PDB file of C-alpha atoms and ligand atoms in Angstrom:
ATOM      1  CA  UNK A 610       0.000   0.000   0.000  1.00 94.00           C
ATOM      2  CA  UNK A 611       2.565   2.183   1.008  1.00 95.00           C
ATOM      3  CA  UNK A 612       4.816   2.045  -2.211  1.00 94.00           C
ATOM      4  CA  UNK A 613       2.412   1.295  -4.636  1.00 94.00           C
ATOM      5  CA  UNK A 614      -0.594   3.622  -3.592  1.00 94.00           C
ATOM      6  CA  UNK A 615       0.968   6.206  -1.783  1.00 97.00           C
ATOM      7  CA  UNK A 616       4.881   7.186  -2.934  1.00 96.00           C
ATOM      8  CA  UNK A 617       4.085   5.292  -6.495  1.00 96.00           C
ATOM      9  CA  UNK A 618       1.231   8.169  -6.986  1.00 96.00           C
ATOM     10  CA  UNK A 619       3.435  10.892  -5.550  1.00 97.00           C
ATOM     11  CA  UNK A 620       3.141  11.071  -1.562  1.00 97.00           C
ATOM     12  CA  UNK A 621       6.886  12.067  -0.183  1.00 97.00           C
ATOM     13  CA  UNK A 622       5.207  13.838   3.167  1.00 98.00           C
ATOM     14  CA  UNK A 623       7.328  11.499   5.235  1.00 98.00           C
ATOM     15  CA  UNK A 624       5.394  12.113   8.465  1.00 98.00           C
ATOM     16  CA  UNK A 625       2.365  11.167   6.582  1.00 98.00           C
ATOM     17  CA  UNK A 626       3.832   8.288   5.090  1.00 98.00           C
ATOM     18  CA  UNK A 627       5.193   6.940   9.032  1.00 98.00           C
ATOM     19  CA  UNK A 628       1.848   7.818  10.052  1.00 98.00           C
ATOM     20  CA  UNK A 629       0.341   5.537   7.304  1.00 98.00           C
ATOM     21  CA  UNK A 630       2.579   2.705   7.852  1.00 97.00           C
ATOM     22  CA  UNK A 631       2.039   3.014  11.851  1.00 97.00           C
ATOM     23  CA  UNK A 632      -2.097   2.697  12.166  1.00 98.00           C
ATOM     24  CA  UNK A 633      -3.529  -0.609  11.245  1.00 97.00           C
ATOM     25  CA  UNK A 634      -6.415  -0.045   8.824  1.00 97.00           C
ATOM     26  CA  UNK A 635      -7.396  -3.181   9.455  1.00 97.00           C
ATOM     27  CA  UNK A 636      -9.065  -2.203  13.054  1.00 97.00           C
ATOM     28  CA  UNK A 637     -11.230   0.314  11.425  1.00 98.00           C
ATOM     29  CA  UNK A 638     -13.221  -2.168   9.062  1.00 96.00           C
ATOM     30  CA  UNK A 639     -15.513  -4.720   9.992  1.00 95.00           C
ATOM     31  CA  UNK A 640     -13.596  -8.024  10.177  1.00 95.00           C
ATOM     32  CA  UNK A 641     -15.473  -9.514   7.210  1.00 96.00           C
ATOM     33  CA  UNK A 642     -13.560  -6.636   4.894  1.00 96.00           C
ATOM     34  CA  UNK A 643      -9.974  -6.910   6.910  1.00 95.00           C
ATOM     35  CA  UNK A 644      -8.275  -8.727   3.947  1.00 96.00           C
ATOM     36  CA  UNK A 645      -9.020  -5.949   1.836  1.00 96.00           C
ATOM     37  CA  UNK A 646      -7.951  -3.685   4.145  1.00 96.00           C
ATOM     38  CA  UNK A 647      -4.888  -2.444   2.342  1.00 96.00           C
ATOM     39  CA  UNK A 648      -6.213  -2.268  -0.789  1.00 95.00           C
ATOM     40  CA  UNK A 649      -6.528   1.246  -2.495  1.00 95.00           C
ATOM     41  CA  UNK A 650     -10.134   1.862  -2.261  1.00 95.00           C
ATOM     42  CA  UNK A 651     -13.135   2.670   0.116  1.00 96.00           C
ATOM     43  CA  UNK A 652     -14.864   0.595   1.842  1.00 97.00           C
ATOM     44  CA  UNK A 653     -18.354   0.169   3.910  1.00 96.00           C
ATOM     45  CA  UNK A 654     -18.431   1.182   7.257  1.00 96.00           C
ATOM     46  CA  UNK A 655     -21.685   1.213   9.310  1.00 96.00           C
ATOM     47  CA  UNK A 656     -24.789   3.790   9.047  1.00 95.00           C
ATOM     48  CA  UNK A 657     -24.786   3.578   5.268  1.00 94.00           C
ATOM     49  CA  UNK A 658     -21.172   5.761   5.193  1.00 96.00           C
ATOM     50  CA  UNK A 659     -17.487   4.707   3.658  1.00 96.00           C
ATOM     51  CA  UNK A 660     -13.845   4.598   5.017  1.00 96.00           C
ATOM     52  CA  UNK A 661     -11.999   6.904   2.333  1.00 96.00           C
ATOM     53  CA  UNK A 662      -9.255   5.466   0.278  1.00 96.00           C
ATOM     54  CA  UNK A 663      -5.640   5.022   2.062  1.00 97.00           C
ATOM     55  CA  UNK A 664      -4.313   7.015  -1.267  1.00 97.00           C
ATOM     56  CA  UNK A 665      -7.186  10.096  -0.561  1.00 97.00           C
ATOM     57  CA  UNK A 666      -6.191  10.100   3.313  1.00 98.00           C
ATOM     58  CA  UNK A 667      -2.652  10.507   2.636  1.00 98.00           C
ATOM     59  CA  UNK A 668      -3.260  13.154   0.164  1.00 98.00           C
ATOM     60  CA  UNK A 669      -5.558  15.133   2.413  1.00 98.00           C
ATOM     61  CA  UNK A 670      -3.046  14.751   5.027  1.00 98.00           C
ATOM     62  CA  UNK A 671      -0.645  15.840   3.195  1.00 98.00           C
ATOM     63  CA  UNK A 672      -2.316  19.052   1.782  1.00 98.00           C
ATOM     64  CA  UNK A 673      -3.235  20.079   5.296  1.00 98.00           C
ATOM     65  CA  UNK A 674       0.995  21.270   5.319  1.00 98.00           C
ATOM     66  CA  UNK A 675       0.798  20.272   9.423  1.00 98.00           C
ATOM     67  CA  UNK A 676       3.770  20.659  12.103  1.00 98.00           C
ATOM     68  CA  UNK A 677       3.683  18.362  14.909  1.00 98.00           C
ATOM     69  CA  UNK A 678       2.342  21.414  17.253  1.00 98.00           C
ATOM     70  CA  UNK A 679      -0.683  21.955  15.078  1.00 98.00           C
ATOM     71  CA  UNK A 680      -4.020  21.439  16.993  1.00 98.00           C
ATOM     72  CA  UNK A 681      -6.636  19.774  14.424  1.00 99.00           C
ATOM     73  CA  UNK A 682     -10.106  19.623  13.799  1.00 99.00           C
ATOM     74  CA  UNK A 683     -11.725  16.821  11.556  1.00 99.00           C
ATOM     75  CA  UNK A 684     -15.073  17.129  10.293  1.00 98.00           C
ATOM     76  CA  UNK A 685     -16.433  13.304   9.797  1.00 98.00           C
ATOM     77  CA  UNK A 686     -15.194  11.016  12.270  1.00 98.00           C
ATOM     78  CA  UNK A 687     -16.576   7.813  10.481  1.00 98.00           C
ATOM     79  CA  UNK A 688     -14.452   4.425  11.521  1.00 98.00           C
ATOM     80  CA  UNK A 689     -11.921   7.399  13.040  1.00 98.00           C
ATOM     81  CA  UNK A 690      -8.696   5.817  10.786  1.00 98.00           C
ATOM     82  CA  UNK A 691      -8.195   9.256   8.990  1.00 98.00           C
ATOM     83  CA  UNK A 692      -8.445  10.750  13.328  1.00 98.00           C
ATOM     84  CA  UNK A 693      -5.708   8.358  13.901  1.00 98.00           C
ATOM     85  CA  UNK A 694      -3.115   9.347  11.107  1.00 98.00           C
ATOM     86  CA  UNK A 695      -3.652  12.997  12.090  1.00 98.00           C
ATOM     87  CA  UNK A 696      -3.152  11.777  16.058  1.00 98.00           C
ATOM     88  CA  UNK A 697       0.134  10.273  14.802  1.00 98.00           C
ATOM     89  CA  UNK A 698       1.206  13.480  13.251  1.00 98.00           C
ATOM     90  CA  UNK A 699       0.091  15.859  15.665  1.00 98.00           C
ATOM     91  CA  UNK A 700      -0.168  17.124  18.683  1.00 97.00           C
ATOM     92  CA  UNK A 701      -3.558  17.249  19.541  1.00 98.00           C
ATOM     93  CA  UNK A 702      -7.110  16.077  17.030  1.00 98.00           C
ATOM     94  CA  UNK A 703     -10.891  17.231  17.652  1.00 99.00           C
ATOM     95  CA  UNK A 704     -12.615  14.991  15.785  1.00 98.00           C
ATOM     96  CA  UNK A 705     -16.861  15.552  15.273  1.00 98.00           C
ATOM     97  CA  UNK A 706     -19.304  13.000  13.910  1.00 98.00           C
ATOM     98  CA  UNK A 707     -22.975  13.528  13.407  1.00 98.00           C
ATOM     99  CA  UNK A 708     -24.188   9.639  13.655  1.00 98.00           C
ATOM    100  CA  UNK A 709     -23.963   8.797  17.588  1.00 98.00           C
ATOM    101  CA  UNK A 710     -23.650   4.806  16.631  1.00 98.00           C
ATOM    102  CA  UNK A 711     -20.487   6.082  14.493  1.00 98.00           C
ATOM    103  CA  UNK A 712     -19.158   8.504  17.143  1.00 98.00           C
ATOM    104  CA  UNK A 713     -19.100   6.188  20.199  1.00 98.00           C
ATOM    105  CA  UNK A 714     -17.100   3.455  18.241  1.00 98.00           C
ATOM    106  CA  UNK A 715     -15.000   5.498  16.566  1.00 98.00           C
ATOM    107  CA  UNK A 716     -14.468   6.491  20.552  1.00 98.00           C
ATOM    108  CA  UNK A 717     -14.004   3.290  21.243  1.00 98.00           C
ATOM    109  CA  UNK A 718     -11.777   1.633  18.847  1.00 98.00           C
ATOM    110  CA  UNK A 719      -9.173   4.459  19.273  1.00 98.00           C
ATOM    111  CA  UNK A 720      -9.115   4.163  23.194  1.00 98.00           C
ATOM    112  CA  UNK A 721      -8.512   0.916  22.380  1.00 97.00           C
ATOM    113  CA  UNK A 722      -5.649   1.474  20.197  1.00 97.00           C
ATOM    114  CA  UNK A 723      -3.983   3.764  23.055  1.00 97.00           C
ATOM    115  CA  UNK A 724      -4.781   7.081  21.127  1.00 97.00           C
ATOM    116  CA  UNK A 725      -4.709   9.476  23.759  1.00 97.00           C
ATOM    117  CA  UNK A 726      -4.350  13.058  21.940  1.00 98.00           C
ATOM    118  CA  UNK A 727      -7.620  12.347  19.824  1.00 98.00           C
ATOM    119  CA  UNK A 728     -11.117  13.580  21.339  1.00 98.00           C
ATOM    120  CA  UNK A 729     -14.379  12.247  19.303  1.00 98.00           C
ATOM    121  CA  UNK A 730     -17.546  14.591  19.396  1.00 98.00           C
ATOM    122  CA  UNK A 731     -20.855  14.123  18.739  1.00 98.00           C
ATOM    123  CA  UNK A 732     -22.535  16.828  16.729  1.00 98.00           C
ATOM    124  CA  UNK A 733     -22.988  18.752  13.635  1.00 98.00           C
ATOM    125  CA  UNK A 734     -19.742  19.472  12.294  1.00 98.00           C
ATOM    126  CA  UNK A 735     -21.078  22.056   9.210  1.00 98.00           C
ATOM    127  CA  UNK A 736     -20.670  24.278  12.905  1.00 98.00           C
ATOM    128  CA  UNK A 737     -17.214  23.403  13.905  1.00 98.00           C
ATOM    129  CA  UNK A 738     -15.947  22.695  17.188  1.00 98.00           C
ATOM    130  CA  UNK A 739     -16.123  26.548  18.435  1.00 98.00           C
ATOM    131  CA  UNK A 740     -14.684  25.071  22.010  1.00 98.00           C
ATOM    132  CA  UNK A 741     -11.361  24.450  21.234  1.00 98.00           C
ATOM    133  CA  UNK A 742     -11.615  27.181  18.251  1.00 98.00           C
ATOM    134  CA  UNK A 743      -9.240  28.237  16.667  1.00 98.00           C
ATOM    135  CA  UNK A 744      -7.077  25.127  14.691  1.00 98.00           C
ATOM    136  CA  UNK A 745      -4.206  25.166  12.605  1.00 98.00           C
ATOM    137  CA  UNK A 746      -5.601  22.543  10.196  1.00 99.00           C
ATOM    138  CA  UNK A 747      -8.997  21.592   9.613  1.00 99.00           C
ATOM    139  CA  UNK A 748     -10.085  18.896   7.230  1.00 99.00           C
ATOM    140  CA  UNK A 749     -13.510  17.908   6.268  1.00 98.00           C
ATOM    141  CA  UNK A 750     -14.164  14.267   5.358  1.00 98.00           C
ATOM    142  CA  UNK A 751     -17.473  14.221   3.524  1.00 97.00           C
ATOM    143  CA  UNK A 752     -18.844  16.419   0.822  1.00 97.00           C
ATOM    144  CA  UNK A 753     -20.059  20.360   1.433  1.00 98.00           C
ATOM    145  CA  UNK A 754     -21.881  22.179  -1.083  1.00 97.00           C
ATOM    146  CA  UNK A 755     -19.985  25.462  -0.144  1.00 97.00           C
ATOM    147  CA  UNK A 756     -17.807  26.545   1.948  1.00 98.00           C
ATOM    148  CA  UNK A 757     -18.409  26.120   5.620  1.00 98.00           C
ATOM    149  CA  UNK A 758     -18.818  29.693   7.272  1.00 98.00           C
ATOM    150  CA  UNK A 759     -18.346  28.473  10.744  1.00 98.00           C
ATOM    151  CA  UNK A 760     -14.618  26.465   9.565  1.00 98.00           C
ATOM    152  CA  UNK A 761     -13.783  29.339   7.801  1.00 98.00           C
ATOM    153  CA  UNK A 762     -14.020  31.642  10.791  1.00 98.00           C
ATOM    154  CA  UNK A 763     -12.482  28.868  13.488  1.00 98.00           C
ATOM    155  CA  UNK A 764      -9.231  28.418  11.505  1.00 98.00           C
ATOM    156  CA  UNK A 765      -5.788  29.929  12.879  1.00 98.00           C
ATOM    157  CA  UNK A 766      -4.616  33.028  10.708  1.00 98.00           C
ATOM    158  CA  UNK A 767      -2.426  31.145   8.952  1.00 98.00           C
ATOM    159  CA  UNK A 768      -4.686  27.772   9.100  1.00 98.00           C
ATOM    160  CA  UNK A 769      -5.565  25.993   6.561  1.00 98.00           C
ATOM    161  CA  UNK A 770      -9.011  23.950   5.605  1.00 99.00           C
ATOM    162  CA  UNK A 771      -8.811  21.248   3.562  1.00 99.00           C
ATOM    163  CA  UNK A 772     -12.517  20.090   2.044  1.00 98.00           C
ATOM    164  CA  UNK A 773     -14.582  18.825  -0.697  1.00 98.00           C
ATOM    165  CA  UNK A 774     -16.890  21.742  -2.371  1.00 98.00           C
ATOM    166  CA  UNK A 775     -19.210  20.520  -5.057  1.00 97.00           C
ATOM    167  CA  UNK A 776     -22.334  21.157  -6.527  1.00 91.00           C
ATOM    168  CA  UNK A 777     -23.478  17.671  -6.637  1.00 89.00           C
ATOM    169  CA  UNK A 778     -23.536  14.905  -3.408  1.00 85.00           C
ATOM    170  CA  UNK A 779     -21.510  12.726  -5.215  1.00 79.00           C
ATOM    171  CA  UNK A 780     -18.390  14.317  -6.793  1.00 91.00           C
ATOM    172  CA  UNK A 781     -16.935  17.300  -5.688  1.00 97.00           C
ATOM    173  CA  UNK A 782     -13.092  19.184  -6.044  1.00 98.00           C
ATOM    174  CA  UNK A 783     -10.927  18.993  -3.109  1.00 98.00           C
ATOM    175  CA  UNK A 784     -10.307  22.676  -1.775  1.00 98.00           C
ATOM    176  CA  UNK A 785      -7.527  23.818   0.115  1.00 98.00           C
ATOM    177  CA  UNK A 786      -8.530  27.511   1.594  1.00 98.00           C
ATOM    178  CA  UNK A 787      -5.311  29.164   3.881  1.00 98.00           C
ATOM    179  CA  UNK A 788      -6.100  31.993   6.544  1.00 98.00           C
ATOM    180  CA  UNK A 789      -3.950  34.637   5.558  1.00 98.00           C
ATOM    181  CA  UNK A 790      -5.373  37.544   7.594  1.00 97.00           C
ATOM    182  CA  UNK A 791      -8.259  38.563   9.722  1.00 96.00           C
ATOM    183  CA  UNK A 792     -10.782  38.650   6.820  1.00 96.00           C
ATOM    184  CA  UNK A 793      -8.584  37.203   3.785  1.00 98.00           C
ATOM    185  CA  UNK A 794      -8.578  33.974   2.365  1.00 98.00           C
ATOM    186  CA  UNK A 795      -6.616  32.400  -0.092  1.00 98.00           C
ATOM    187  CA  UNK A 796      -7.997  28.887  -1.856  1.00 98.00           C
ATOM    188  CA  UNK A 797      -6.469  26.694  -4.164  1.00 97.00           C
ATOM    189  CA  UNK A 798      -8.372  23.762  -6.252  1.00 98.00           C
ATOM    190  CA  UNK A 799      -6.524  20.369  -6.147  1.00 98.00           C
ATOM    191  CA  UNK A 800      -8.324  17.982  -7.788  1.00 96.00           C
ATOM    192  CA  UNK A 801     -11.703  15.919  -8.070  1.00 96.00           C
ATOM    193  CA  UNK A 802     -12.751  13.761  -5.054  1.00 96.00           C
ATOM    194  CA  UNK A 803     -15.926  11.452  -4.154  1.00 95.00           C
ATOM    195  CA  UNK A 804     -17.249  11.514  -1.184  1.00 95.00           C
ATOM    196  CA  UNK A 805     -20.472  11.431   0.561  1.00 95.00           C
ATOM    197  CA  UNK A 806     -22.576  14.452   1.904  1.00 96.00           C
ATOM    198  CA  UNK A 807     -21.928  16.463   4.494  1.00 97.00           C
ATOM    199  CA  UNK A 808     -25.006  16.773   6.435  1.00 98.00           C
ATOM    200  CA  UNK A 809     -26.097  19.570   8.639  1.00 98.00           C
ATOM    201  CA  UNK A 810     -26.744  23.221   9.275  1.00 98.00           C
ATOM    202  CA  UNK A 811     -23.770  24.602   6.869  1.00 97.00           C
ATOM    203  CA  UNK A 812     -24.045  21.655   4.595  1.00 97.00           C
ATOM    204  CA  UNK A 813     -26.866  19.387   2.299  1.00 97.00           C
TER     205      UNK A 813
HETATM  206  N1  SAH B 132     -12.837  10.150   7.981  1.00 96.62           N
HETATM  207  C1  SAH B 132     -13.641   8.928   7.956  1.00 96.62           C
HETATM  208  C2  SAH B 132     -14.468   8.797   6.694  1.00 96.62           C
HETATM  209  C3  SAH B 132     -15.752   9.395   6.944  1.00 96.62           C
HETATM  210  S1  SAH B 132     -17.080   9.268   5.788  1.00 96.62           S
HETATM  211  C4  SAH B 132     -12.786   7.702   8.164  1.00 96.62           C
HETATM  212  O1  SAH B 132     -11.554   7.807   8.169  1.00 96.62           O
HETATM  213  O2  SAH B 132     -13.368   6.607   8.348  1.00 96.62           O
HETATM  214  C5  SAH B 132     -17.857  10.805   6.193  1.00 96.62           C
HETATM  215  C6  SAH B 132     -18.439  10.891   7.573  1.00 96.62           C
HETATM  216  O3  SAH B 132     -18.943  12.216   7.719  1.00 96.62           O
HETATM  217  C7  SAH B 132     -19.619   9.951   7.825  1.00 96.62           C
HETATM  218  O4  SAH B 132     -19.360   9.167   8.944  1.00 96.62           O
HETATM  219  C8  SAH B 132     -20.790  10.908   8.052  1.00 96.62           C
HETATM  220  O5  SAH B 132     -21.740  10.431   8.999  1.00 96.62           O
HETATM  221  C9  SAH B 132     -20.077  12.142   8.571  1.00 96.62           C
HETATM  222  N2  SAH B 132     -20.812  13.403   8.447  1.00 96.62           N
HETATM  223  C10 SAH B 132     -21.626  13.832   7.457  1.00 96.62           C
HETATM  224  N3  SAH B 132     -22.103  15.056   7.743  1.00 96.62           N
HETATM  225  C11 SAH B 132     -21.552  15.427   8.943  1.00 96.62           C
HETATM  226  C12 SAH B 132     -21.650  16.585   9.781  1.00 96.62           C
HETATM  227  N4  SAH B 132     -22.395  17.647   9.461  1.00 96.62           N
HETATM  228  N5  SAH B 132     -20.941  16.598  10.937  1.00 96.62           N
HETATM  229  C13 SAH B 132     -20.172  15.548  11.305  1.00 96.62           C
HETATM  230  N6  SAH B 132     -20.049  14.418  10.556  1.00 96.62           N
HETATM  231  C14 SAH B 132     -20.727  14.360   9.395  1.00 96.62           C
END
């Protein structure tokens, strides 16, 4: 997975790439799917939702640009594997989930693991995590059909959001927007992503 999916199509972060080889994808699938765990594509996890592809985490990762002081927020908790490469990279991850059943495993399976810097919310995450506002890095894991106002506004001058903007709940462009003052923005368009909806106040 590592060479073929990852460096082969262009991934040289090497944090990200120790992060990828560290966390055992395997633990974040249902046991029936475990031998295709390291295979380059999504797969089912429960409440109708998907596990994004190893290659699409890494590149995510990557994109958010993070330093190992960076506090994170994640929008989309799902199996939390994606929570548990940032945990590995960074110092601290807020992580928020709008399906409870989702939430409390993800909570779960990563106390299990011995994840210690990762805290899993329950909520609407189209609103952020105002809390522990503001983060250095904030990715969004499922598909919004603009830009968030509320991540927009909770991001570090300086931050950077990483999500999926598109027009239709199925196929959207990944969007990198950077903080670079107060009131000014800067985004950049990196290429097309699938991913399913965002749900909530700021999103479908
Ligand atoms: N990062 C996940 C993949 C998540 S799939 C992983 O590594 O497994 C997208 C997730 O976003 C789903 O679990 C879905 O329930 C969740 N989601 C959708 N809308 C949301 C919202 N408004 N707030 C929080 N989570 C949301």
């Amino acid at each position: 997975m590592i060479r073929e999916h990852l460096m082969g199509r262009g991934i040289r972060n090497q944090a990200v790439i120790k992060a990828m080889r560290e966390v055992p994808r395997e633990a974040f699938v249902d046991e029936s799917l475990a031998e295709q765990a390291y295979e380059d594509h999504p797969l089912p996890i429960a409440g109708g939702q998907t596990i994004s592809q190893p290659y699409i985490v890494a590149y995510m990762t990557e994109a958010l640009e993070l330093h190992s002081s960076d506090r994170v927020l994640e929008i989309g908790t799902g199996s939390g594997y994606a929570a548990a490469i940032l945990g590995r990279i960074v110092s601290t991850v807020h992580t928020v989930e709008r399906l409870a059943g989702l939430a409390q495993s993800a909570r779960q399976r990563l106390e299990l693991l011995g994840y210690t810097n990762i805290v899993v919310h329950e909520g609407d995450g189209t609103l952020g995590w105002p809390e522990h506002a503001p983060y250095d890095a904030i990715v969004v894991t499922a598909g919004a059909p603009e830009l968030p106002k509320p991540l927009l506004g909770q991001l570090a001058i300086g931050g950077r959001l990483v999500i999926p903007v598109g027009a239709s709940h199925d196929l959207q462009v990944l969007v990198r927007v950077r903080r670079i003052g107060e009131s000014e923005y800067k985004r950049d368009e990196l290429c097309g992503v699938r991913f399913v909806p965002l749900i909530g106040t700021a999103g479908w």
